[in-house]
PDB file of C-alpha atoms in Angstrom:
ATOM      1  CA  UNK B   1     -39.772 143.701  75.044  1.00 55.00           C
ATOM      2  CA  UNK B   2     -41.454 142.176  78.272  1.00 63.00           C
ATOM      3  CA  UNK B   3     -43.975 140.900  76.599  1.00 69.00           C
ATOM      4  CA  UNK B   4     -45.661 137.457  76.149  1.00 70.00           C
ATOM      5  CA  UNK B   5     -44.310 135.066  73.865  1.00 73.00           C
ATOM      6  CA  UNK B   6     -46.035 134.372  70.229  1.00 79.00           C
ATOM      7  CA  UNK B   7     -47.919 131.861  69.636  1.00 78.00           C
ATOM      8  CA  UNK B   8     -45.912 130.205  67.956  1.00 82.00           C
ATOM      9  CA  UNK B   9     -43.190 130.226  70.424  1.00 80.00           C
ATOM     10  CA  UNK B  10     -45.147 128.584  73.121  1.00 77.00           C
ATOM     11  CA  UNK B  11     -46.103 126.059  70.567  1.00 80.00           C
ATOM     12  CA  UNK B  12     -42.463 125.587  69.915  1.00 80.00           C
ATOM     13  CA  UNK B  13     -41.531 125.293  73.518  1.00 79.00           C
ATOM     14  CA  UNK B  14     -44.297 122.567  74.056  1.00 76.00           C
ATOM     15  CA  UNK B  15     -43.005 120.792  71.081  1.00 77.00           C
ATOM     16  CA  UNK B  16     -39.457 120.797  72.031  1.00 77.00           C
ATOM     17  CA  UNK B  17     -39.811 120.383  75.607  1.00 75.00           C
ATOM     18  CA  UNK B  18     -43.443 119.083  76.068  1.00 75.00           C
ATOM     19  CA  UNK B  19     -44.469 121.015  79.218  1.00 80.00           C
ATOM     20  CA  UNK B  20     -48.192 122.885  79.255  1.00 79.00           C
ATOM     21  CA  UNK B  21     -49.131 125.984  77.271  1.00 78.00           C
ATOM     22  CA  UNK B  22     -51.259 126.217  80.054  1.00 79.00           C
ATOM     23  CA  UNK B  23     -48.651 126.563  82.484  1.00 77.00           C
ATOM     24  CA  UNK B  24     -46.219 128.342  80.205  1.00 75.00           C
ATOM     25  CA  UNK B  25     -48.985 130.883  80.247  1.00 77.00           C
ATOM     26  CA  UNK B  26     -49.983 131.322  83.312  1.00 77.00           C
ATOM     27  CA  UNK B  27     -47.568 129.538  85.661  1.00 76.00           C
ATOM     28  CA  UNK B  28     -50.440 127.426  86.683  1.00 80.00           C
ATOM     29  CA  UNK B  29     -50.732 124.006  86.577  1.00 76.00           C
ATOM     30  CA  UNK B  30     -48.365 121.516  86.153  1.00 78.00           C
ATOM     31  CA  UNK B  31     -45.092 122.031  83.910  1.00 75.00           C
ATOM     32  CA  UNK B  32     -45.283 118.278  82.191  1.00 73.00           C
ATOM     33  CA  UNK B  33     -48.233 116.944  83.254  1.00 69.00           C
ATOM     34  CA  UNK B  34     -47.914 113.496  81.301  1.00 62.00           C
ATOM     35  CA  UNK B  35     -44.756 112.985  83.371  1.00 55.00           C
ATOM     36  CA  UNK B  36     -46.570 113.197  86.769  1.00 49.00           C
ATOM     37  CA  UNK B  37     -48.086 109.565  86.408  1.00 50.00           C
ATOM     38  CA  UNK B  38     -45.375 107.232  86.398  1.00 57.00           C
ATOM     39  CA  UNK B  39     -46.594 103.918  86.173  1.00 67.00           C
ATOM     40  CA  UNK B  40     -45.167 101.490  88.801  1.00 81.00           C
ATOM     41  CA  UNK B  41     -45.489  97.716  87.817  1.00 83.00           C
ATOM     42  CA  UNK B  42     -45.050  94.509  89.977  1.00 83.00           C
ATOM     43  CA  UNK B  43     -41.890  91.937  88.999  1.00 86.00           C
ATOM     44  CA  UNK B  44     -44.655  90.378  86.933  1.00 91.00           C
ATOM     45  CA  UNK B  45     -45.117  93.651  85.005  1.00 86.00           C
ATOM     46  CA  UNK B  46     -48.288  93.867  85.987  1.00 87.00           C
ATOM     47  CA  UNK B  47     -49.448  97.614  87.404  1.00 88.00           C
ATOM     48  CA  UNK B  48     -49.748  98.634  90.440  1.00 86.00           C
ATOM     49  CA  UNK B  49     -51.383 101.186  92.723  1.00 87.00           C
ATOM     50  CA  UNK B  50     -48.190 103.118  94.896  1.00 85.00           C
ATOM     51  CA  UNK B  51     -50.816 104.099  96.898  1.00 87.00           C
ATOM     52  CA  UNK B  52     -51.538 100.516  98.104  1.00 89.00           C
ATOM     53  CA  UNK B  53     -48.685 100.484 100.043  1.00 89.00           C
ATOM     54  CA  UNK B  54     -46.257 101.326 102.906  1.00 88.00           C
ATOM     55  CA  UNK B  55     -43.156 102.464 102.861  1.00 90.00           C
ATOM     56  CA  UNK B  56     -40.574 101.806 105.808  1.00 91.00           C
ATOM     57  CA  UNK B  57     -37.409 102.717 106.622  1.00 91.00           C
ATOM     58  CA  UNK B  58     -34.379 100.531 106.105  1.00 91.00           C
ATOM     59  CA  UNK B  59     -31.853 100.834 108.523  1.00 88.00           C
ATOM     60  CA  UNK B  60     -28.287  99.220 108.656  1.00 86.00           C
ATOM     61  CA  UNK B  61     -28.920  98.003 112.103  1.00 82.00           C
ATOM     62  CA  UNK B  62     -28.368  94.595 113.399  1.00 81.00           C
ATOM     63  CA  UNK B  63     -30.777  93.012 116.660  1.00 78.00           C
ATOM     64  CA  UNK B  64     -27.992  90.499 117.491  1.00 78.00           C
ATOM     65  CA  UNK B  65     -29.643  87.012 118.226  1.00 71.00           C
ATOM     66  CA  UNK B  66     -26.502  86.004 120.693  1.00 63.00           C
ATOM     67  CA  UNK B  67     -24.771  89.282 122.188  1.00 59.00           C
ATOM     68  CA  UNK B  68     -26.004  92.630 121.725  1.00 53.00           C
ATOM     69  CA  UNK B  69     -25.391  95.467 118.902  1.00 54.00           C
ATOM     70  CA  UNK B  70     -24.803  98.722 119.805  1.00 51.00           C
ATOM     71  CA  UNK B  71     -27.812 101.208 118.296  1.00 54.00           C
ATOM     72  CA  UNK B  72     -26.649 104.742 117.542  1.00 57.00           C
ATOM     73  CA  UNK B  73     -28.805 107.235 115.955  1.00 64.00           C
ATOM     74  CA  UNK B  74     -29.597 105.643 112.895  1.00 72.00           C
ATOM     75  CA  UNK B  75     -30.706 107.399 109.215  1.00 81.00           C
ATOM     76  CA  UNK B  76     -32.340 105.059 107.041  1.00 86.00           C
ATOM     77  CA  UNK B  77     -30.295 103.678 104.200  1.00 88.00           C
ATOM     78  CA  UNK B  78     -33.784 103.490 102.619  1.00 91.00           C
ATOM     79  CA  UNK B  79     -36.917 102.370 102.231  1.00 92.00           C
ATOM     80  CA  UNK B  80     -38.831  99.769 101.850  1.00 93.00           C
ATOM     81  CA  UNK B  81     -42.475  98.835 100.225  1.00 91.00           C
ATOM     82  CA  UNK B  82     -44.842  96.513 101.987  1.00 91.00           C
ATOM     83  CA  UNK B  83     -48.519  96.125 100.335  1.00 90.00           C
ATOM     84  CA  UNK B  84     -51.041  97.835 103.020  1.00 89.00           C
ATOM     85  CA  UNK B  85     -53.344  94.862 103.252  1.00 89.00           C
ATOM     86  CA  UNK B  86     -50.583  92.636 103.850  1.00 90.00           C
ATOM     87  CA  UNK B  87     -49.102  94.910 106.799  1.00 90.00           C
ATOM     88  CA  UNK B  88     -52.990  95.302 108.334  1.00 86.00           C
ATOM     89  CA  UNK B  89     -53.365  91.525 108.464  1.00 87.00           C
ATOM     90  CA  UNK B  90     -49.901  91.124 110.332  1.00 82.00           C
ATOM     91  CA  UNK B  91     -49.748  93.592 112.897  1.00 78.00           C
ATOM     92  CA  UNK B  92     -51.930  95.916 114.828  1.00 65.00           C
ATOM     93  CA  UNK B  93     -54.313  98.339 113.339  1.00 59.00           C
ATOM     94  CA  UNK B  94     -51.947 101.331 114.305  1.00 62.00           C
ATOM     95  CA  UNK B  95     -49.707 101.080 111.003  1.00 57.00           C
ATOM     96  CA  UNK B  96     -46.800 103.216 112.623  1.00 70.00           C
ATOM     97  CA  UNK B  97     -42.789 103.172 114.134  1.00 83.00           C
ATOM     98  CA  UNK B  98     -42.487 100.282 111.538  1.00 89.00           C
ATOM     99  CA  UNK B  99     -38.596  99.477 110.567  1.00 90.00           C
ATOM    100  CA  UNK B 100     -36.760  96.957 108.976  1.00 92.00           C
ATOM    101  CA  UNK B 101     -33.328  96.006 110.171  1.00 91.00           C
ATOM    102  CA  UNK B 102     -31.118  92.746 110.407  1.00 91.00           C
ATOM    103  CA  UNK B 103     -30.710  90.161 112.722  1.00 92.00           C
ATOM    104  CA  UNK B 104     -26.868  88.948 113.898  1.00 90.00           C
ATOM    105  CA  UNK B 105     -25.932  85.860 115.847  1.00 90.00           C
ATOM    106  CA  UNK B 106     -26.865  82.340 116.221  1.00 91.00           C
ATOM    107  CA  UNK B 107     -28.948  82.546 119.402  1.00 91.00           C
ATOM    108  CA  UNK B 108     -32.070  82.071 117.229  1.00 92.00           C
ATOM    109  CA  UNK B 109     -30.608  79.560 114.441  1.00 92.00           C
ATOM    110  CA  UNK B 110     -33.348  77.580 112.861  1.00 91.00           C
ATOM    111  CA  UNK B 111     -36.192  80.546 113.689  1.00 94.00           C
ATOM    112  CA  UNK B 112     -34.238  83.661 112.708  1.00 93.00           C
ATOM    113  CA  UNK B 113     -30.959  82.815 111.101  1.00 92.00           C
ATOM    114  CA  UNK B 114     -27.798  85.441 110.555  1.00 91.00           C
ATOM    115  CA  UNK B 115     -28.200  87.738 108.040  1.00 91.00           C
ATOM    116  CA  UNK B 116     -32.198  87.394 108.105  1.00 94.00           C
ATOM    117  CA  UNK B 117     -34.185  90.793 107.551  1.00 93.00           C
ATOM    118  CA  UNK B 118     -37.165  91.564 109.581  1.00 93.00           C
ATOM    119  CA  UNK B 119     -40.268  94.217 109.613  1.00 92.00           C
ATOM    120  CA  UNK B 120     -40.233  95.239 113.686  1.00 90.00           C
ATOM    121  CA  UNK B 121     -43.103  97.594 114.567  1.00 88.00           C
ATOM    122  CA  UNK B 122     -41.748  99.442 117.776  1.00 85.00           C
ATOM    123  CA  UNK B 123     -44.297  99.103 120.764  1.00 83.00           C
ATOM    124  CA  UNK B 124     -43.781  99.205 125.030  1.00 82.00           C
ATOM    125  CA  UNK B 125     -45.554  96.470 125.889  1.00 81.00           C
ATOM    126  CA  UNK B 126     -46.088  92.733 125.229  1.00 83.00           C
ATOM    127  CA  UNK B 127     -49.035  92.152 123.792  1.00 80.00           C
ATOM    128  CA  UNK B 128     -48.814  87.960 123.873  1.00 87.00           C
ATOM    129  CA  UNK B 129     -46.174  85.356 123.328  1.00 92.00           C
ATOM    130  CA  UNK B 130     -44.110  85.463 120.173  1.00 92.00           C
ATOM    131  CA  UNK B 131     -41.111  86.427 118.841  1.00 93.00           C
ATOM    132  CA  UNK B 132     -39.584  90.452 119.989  1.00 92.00           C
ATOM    133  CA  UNK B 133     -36.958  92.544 119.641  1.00 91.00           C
ATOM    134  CA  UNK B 134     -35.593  93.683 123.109  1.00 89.00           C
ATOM    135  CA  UNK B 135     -34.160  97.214 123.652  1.00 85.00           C
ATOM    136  CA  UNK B 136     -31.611  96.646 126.535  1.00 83.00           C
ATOM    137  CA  UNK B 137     -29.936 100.431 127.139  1.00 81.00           C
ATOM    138  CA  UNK B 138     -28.392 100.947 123.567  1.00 77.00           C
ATOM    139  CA  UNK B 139     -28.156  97.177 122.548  1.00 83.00           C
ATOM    140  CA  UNK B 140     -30.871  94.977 120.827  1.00 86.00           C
ATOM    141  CA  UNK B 141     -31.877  91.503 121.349  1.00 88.00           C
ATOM    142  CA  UNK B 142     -34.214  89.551 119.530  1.00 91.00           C
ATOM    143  CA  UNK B 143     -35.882  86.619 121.554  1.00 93.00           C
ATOM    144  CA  UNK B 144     -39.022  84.712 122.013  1.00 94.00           C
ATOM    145  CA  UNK B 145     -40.983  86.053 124.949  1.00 95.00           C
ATOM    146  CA  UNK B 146     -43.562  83.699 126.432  1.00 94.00           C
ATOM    147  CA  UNK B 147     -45.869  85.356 129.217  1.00 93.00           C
ATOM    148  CA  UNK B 148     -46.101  83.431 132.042  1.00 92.00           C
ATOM    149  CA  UNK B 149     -48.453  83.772 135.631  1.00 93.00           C
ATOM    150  CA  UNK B 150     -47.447  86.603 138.369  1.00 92.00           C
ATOM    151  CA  UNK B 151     -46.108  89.160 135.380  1.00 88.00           C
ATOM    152  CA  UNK B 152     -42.787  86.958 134.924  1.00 92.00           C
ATOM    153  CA  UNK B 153     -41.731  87.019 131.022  1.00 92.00           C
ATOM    154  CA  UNK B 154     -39.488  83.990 129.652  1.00 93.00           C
ATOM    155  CA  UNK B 155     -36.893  85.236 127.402  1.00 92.00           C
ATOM    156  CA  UNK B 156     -36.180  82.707 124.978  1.00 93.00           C
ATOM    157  CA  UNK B 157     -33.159  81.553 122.641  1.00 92.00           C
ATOM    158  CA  UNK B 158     -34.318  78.850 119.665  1.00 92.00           C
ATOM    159  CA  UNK B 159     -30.710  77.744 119.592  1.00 90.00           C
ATOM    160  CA  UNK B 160     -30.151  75.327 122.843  1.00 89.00           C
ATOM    161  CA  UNK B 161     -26.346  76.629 123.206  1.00 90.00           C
ATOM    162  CA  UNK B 162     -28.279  79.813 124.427  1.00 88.00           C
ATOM    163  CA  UNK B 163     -29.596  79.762 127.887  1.00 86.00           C
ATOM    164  CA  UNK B 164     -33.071  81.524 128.759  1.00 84.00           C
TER     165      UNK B 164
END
């Protein structure tokens, strides 16, 4: 009564369930310490290192490309995982407010089409031409954004039906 277990019933318990004698002991440790290494592979099957990557949120959020989609406050559906080295080489060093949402419309056909998922790394400022996506009160907009002389930005549609 209120003893420890035999020695045989620990071995019992580790046989049946296969957690730690250790831990069944002394409640130190880890419970089932093979099962804390779960190998992740690639689609190849080869393995890979979780800790070589990012993970962003996915959100069910649309940056029209044509008229503007309302943004509430968002949860992420999900997440995402983007190798580390690949997300260093693409944007700035800071590796943070990364998302990845939709794009909606035809105002960028041919560049970004409808339906088109893209990584958007949330900054307030324009650090040189390229493609952006606009917060405009609670709508987005992606665009290209060209910098021009005199602080004057060109907004820009790809699709010529779209004025800039």
């Amino acid at each position: 009564e209120g003893g420890f277990p035999k020695a045989e019933t620990l071995k019992r318990i580790k046989e049946l369930k296969g957690c730690s004698i250790d831990w069944l002991l002394t409640g130190e440790g880890e419970p089932f310490p093979e099962q804390q290494t779960q190998a992740a592979h690639d689609t190849l099957g080869n393995p890979v290192n979780t800790e070589d990557f990012v993970y962003v949120p996915r959100y069910a959020i649309e940056a029209a490309a044509g008229h503007g989609s309302l943004v509430a406050n968002e949860k992420p559906m999900f997440t995402m995982a983007f190798r580390k080295d690949w997300i260093n080489s693409m944007i700035s060093p800071e590796v943070s407010g990364l998302s990845v949402i939709s794009v909606k419309g035809d105002s960028m056909e041919g560049v970004l089409n409808d339906g088109d998922t893209i990584l958007v790394q949330q900054m307030n400022h324009i650090r040189r031409d390229g493609l952006y996506v606009l917060r405009i009160n609670d709508n987005l907009l992606v665009k290209r954004l060209q910098l021009m002389p005199g602080n004057v930005v060109n907004v820009i549609s790809a699709n010529e039906a779209y004025p800039s």
